[in-house]
Short mmCIF file of N, CA, C and O in Angstrom, two decimals:
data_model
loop_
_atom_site.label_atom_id
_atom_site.label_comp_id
_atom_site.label_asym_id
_atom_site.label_seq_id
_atom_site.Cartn_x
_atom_site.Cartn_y
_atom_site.Cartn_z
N UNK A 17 15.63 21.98 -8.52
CA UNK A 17 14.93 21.59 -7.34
C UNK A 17 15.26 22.61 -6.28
O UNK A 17 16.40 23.00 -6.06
N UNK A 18 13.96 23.11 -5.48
CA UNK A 18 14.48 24.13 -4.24
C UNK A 18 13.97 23.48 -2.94
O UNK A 18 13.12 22.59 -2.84
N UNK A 19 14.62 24.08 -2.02
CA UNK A 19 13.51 23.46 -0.67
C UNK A 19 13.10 24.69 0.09
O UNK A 19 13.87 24.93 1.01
N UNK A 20 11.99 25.62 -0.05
CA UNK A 20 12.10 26.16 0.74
C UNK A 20 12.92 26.94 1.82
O UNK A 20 13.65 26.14 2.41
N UNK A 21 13.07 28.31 2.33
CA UNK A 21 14.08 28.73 3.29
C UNK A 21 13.36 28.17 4.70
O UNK A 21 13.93 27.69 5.68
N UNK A 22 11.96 28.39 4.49
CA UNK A 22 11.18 27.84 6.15
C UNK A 22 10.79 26.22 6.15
O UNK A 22 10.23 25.74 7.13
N UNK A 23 11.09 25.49 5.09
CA UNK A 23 11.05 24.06 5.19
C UNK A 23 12.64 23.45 6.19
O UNK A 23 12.60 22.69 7.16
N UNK A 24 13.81 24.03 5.60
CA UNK A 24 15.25 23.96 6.13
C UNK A 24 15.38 22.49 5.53
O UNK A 24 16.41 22.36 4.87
N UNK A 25 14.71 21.57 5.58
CA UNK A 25 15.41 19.79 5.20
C UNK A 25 14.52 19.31 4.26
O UNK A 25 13.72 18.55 4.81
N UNK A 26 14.33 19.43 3.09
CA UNK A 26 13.51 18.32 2.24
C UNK A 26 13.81 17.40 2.08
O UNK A 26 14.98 17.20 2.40
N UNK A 27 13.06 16.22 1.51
CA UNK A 27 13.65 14.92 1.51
C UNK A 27 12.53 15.09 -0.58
O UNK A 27 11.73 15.75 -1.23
N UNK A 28 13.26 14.10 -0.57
CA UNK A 28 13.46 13.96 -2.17
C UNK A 28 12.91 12.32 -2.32
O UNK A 28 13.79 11.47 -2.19
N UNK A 29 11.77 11.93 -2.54
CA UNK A 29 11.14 10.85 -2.65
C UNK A 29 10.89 10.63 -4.22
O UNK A 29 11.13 11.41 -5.14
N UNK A 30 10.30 9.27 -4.25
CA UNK A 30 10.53 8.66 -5.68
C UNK A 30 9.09 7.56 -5.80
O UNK A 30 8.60 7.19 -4.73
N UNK A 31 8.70 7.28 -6.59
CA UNK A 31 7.66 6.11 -6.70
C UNK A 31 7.26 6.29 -7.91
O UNK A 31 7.25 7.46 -8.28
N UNK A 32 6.76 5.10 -9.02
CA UNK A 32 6.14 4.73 -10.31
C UNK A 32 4.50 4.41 -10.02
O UNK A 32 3.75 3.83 -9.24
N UNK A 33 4.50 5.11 -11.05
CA UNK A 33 2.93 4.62 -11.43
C UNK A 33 2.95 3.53 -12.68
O UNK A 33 3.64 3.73 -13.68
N UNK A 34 2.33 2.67 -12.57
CA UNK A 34 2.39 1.59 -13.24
C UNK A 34 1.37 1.91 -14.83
O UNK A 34 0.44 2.70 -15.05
N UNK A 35 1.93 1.11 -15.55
CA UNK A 35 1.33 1.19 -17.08
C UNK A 35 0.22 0.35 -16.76
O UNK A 35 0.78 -0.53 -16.12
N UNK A 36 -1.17 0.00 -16.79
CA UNK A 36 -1.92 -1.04 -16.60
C UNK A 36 -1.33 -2.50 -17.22
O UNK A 36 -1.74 -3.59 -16.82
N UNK A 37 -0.44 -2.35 -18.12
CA UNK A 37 0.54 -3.71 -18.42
C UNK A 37 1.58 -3.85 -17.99
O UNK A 37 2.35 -4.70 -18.44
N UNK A 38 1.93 -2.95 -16.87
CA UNK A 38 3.17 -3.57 -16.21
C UNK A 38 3.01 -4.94 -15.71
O UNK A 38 2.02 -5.50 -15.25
N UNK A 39 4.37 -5.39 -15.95
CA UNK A 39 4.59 -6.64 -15.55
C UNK A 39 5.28 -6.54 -14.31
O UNK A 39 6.29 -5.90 -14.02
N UNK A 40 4.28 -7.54 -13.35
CA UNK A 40 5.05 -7.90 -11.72
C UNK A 40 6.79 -8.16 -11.70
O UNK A 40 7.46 -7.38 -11.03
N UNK A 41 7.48 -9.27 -12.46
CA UNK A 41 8.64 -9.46 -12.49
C UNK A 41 9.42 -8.21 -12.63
O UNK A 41 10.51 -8.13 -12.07
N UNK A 42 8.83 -6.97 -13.51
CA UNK A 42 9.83 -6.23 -13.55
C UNK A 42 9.92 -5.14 -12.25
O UNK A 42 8.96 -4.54 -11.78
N UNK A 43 11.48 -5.03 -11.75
CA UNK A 43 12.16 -4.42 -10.59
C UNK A 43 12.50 -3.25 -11.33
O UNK A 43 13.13 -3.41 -12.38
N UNK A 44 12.05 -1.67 -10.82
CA UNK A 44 13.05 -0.54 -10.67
C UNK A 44 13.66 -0.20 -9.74
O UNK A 44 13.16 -0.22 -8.61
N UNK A 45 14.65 0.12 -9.92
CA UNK A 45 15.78 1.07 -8.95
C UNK A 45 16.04 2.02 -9.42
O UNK A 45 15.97 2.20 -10.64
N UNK A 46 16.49 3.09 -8.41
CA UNK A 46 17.04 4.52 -8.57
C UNK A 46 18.12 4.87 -7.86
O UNK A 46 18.06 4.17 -6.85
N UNK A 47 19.10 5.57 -7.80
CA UNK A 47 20.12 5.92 -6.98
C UNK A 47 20.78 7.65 -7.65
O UNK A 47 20.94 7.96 -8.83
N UNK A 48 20.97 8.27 -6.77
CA UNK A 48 21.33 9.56 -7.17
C UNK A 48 23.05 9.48 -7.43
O UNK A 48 23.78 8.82 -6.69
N UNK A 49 23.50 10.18 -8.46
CA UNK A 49 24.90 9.83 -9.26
C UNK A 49 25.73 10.95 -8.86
O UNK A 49 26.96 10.83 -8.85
N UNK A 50 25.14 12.05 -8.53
CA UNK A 50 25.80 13.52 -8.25
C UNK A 50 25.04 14.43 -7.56
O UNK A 50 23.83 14.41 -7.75
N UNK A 51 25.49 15.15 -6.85
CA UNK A 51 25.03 16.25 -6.08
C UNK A 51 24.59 17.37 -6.78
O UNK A 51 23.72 18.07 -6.27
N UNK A 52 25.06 17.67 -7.89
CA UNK A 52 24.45 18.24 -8.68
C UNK A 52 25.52 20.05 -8.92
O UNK A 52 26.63 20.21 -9.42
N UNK A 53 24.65 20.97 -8.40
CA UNK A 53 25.09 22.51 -8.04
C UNK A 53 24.33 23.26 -7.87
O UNK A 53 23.33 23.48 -8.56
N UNK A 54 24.86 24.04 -6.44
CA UNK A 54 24.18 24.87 -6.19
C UNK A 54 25.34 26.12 -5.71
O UNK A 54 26.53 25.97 -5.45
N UNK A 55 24.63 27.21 -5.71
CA UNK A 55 24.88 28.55 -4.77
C UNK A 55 24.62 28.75 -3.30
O UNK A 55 24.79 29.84 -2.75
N UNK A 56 24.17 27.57 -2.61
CA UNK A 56 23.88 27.65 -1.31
C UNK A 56 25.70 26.61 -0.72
O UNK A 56 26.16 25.50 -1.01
N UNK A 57 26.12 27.65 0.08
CA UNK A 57 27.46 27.80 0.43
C UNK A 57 27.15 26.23 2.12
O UNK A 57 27.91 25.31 2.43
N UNK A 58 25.96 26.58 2.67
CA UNK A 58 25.74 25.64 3.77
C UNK A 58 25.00 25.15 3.64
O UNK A 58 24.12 25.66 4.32
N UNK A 59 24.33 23.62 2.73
CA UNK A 59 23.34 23.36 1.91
C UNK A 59 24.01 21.42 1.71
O UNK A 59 24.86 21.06 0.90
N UNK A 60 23.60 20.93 2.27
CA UNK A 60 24.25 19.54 1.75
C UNK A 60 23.00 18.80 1.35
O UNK A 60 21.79 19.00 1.40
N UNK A 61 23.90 17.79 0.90
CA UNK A 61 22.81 16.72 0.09
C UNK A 61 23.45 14.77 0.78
O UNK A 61 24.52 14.25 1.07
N UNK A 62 22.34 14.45 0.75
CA UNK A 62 23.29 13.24 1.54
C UNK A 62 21.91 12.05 1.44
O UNK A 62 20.72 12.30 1.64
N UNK A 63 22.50 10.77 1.09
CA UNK A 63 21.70 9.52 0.90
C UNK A 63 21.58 9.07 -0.70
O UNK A 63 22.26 9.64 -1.56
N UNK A 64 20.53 7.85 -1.06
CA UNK A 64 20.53 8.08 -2.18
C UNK A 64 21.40 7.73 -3.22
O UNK A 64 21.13 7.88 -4.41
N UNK A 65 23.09 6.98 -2.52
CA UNK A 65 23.63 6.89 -3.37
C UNK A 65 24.30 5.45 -3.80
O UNK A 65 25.26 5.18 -4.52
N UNK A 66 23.20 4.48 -2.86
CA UNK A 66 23.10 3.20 -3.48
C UNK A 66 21.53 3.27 -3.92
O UNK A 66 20.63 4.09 -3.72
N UNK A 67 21.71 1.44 -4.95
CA UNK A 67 20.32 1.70 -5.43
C UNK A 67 19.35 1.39 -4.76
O UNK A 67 19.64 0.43 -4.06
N UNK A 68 18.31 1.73 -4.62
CA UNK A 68 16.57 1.51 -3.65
C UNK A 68 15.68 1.39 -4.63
O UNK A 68 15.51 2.18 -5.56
N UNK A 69 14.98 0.12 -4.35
CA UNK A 69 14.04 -0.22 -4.95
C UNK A 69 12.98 0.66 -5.04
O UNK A 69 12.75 1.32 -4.03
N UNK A 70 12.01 0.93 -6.39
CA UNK A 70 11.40 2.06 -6.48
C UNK A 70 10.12 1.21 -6.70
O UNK A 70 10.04 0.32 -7.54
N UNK A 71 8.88 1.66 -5.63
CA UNK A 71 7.75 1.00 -5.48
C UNK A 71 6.43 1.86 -6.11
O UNK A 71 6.56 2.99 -6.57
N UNK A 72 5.51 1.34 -6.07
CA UNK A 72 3.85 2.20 -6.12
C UNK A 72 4.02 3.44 -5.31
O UNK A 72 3.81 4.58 -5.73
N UNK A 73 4.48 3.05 -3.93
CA UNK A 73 4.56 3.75 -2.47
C UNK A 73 5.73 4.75 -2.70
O UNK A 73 6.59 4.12 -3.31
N UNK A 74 6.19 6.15 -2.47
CA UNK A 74 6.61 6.45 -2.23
C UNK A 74 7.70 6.36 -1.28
O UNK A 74 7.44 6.23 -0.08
N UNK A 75 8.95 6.42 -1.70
CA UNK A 75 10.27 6.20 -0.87
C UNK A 75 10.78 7.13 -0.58
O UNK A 75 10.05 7.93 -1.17
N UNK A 76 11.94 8.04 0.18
CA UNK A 76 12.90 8.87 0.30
C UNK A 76 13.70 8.50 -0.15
O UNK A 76 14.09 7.44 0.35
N UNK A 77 14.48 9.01 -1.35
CA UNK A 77 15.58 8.59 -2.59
C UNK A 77 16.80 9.66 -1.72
O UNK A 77 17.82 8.97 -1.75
N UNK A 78 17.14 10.95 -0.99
CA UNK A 78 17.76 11.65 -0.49
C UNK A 78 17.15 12.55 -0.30
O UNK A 78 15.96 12.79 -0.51
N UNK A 79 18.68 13.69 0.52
CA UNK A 79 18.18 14.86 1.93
C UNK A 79 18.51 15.98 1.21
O UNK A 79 19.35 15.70 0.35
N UNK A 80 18.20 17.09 1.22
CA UNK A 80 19.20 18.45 1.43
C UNK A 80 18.73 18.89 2.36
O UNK A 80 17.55 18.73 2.69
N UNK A 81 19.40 19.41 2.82
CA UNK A 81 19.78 20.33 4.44
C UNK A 81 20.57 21.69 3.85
O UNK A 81 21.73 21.85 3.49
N UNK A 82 18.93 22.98 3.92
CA UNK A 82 19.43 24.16 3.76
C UNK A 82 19.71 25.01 5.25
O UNK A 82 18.80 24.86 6.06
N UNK A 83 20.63 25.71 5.61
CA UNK A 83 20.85 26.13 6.73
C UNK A 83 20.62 27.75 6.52
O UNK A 83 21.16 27.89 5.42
N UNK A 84 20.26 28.75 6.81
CA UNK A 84 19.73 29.38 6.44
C UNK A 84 19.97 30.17 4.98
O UNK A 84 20.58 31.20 4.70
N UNK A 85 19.22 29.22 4.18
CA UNK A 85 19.46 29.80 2.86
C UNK A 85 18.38 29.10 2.21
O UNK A 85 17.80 28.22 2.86
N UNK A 86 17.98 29.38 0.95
CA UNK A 86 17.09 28.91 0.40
C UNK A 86 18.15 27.88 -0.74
O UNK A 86 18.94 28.40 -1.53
N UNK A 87 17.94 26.23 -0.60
CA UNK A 87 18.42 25.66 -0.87
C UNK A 87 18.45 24.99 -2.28
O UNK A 87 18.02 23.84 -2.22
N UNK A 88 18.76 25.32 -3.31
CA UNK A 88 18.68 25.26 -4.45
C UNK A 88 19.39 24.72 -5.30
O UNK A 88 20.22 25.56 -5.66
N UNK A 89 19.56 23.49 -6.00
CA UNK A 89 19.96 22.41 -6.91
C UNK A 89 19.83 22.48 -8.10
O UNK A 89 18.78 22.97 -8.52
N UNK A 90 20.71 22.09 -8.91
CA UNK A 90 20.25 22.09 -10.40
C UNK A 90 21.52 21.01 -10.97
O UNK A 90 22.68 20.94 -10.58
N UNK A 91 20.78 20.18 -12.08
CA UNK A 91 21.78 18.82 -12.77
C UNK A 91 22.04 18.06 -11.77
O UNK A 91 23.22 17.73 -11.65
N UNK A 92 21.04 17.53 -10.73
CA UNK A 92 21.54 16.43 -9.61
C UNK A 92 20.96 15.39 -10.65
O UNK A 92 19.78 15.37 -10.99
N UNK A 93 22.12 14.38 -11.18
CA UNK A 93 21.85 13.01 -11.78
C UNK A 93 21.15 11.73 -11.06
O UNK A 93 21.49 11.28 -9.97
N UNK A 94 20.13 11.25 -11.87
CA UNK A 94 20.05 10.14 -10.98
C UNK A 94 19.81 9.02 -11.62
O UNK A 94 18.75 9.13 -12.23
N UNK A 95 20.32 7.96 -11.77
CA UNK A 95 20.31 6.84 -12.56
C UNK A 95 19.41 5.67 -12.25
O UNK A 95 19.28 5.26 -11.09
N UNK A 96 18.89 5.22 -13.13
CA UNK A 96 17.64 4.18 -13.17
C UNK A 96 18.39 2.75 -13.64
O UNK A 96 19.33 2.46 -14.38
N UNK A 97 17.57 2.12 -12.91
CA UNK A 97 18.23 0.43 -13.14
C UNK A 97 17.13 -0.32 -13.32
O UNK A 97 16.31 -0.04 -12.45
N UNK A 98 16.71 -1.19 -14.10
CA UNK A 98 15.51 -1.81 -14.49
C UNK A 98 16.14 -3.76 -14.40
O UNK A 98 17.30 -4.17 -14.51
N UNK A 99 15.08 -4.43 -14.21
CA UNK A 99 16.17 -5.71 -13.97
C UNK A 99 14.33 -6.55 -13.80
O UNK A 99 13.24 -6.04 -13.54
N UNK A 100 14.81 -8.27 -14.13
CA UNK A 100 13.35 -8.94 -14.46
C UNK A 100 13.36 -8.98 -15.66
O UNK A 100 12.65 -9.86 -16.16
N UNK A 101 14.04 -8.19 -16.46
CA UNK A 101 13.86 -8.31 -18.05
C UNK A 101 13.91 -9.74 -18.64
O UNK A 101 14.71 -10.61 -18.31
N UNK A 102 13.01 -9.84 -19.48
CA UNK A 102 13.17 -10.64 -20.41
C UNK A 102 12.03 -10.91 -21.49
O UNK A 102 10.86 -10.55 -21.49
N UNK A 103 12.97 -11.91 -22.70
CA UNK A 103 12.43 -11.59 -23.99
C UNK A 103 10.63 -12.21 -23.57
O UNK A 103 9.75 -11.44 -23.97
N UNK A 104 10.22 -13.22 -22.97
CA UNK A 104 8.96 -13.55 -23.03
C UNK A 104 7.67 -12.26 -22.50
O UNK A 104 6.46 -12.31 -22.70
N UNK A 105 8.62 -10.94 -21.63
CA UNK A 105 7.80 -10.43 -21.51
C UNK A 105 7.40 -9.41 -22.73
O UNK A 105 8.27 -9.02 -23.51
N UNK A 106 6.15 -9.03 -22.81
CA UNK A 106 5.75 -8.00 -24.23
C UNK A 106 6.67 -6.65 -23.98
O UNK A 106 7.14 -6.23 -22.92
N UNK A 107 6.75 -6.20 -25.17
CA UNK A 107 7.65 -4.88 -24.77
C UNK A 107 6.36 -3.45 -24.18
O UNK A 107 6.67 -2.29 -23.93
N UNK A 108 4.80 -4.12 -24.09
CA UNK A 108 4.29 -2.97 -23.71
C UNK A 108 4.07 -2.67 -21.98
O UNK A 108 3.58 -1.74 -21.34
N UNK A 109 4.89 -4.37 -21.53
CA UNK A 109 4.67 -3.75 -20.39
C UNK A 109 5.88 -3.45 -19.76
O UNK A 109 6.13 -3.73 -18.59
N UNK A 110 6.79 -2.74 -20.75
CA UNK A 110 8.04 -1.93 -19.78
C UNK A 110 7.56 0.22 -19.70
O UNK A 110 8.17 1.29 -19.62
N UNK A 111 6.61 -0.11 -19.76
CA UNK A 111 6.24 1.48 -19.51
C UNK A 111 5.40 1.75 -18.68
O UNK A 111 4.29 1.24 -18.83
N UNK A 112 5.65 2.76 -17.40
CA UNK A 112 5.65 3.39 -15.67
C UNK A 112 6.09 4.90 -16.25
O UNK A 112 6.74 5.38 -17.18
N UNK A 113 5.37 5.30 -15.16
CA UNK A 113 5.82 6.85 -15.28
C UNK A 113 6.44 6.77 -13.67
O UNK A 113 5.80 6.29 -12.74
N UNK A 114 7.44 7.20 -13.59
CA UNK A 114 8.83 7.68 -12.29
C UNK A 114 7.84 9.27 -12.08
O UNK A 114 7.26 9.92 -12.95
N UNK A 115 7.95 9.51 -10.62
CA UNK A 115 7.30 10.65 -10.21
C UNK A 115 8.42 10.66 -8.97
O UNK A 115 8.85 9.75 -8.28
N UNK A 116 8.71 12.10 -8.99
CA UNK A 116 9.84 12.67 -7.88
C UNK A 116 9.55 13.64 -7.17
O UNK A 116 9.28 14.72 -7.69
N UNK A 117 9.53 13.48 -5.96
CA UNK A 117 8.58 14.62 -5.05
C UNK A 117 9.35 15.11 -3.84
O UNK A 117 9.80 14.38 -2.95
N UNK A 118 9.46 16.84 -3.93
CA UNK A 118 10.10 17.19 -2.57
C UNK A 118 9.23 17.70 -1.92
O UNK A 118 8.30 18.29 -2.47
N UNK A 119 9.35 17.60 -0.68
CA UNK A 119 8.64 17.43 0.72
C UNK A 119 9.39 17.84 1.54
O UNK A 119 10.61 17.96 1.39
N UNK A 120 8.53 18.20 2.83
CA UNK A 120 9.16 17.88 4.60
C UNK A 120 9.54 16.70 4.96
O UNK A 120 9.00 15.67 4.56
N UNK A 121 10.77 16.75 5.97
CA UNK A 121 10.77 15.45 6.69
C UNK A 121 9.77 14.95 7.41
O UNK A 121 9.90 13.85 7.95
#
């Protein structure tokens, strides 16, 4: 993941697209597990590291803040939590596609 040197702050958003059989009961969450690594020496990463419910709508999941550098990430973990489960629902409607998008603030 990069952010731009003339963006300086991306934000790191999250939202599912639904399977046409998703089921309403079922809840995702996301939360970021690690900061990951980078080569940018003044470059932080911050939020993100409880879980947030992951909607249709796009959320801000976390920040990086490149200070003049081009801000660049790689292996930032982020863990998924699924919850609502259960056996009466079909197993075809546990499939969403997760879409992760960096942006401006």
């Amino acid at each position: 993941m990069s952010v731009p040197l003339l963006l300086g702050t991306g934000k790191i958003s999250v939202h599912y697209e639904a399977n046409p059989t998703w089921h309403n009961s079922l809840i995702l969450s996301a939360k970021r597990t690690s900061n990951g690594s980078t080569t940018c020496v003044a470059c932080t990463i911050t939020g993100g590291s409880a879980y947030q419910v992951v909607t249709q709508t796009a959320i801000e999941l976390f920040r990086i803040q490149a200070i003049l550098a081009l801000g660049s990430y790689t292996g930032i973990n982020i863990q998924l939590q699924l919850s609502g489960v259960s056996v009466t629902i079909p197993a075809a409607a546990y499939q969403s596609r997760i879409v992760f998008t960096v942006g401006p603030i």
